Amino acid sequence: MNNRTLAIIAVVLIGILLISSSAFVVKETEKAVLLRFGELVRSYYDPGLYFKIPFAEKLRKFDARIQTVDSSPVRMLNSENKFMMVDSYAKYRISDVGKFYTATRGDERNAVRLLSEQINDRLRNQFGVRDLHEVVSGERDELMSEITKNLNQVAQKNLGVEVIDVRVKRIDLPPEVSESVFQRMRAGRELEARDHRAKGEEASERIRANADRQKVVIESEAYRQAEELRGAGDAEAAAIYAAAYNKNPEFYRFTRSLQAYKESFKSKSDMLLVEPDSEFFRYLKDPKGQ
């Protein structure tokens, strides 16, 4: 191998090295800025293959997907002069990578810190004019929407990021406040429970009184109907007995005497004191009753 061949190989290797150090790829999930001696010269790239000047230019890439800012719980004061521990988070993504790089000097931790400060400032301002009920009730969605809109305008202008959503994960009361609020809530629930219990007892008394009245009415009506039926039955029985007596008075007296004997001597322990010549033993002495 002569000197010429070595020179060609060296040139090829240098060329490969230069091409590999100058070529770069920007993915769909990335945003990139090009720096020349530390100065920003380009901040917009579509996904694809690009080249830069080796050694003189440097590429910085950032994630273009949605990111999360998870702030630490912050102590805030509401309109009732009560402290709350508010834990929040936000979703954002880079919209203007050039402005983002300039504002943060390429350090995403600076973006997170600045966004956290902006979020806490806006939450503190909004919670400061609202009481606890307004903060935790249905107005919270409207409140978060207003904060998101306001913060997005500021973040796009100053940081080059789009704030997609701001949410409160949790709102806690400090221990010294929680106990008093709990006691007040418990007293309110107990008062409400007593009110419901009193109304229930009142309704129960009305229902019971109405049921008792209906019971008396039903029993009275049933007794009246029973007496009417009993009277009709007795009248019909008397009519039947009278008709039978008119047809054969002697047979009627005989059957009545047998029935009397049957009722009088049901048990061996029954005792009857009458005179032997009594009319009661008429058919015992003579089957013809004479």
PDB file of C-alpha atoms in Angstrom, residues 76-79 84 120-131 134-135 142-144 146-147 150:
ATOM      1  CA  MET A  76     -53.135  29.524  50.135  1.00  0.00           C
ATOM      2  CA  LEU A  77     -55.584  31.840  51.895  1.00  0.00           C
ATOM      3  CA  ASN A  78     -59.261  32.005  50.826  1.00  0.00           C
ATOM      4  CA  SER A  79     -61.815  34.784  51.221  1.00  0.00           C
ATOM      5  CA  MET A  84     -55.802  25.633  52.344  1.00  0.00           C
ATOM      6  CA  ASN A 120     -49.584  29.168  41.900  1.00  0.00           C
ATOM      7  CA  ASP A 121     -49.908  32.944  41.479  1.00  0.00           C
ATOM      8  CA  ARG A 122     -53.153  32.593  39.552  1.00  0.00           C
ATOM      9  CA  LEU A 123     -54.585  30.003  41.911  1.00  0.00           C
ATOM     10  CA  ARG A 124     -53.714  32.214  44.873  1.00  0.00           C
ATOM     11  CA  ASN A 125     -55.450  35.217  43.249  1.00  0.00           C
ATOM     12  CA  GLN A 126     -58.584  33.227  42.395  1.00  0.00           C
ATOM     13  CA  PHE A 127     -58.847  31.385  45.704  1.00  0.00           C
ATOM     14  CA  GLY A 128     -58.324  34.620  47.590  1.00  0.00           C
ATOM     15  CA  VAL A 129     -61.729  35.934  46.449  1.00  0.00           C
ATOM     16  CA  ARG A 130     -63.649  32.664  46.971  1.00  0.00           C
ATOM     17  CA  ASP A 131     -64.738  30.723  50.022  1.00  0.00           C
ATOM     18  CA  GLU A 134     -67.009  27.853  45.947  1.00  0.00           C
ATOM     19  CA  VAL A 135     -63.562  26.328  45.540  1.00  0.00           C
ATOM     20  CA  GLU A 142     -65.181  27.270  35.539  1.00  0.00           C
ATOM     21  CA  LEU A 143     -62.324  28.524  37.709  1.00  0.00           C
ATOM     22  CA  MET A 144     -59.806  26.095  36.162  1.00  0.00           C
ATOM     23  CA  GLU A 146     -60.423  30.681  33.366  1.00  0.00           C
ATOM     24  CA  ILE A 147     -56.959  30.061  34.832  1.00  0.00           C
ATOM     25  CA  ASN A 150     -55.217  33.278  31.115  1.00  0.00           C
TER      26      ASN A 150
END
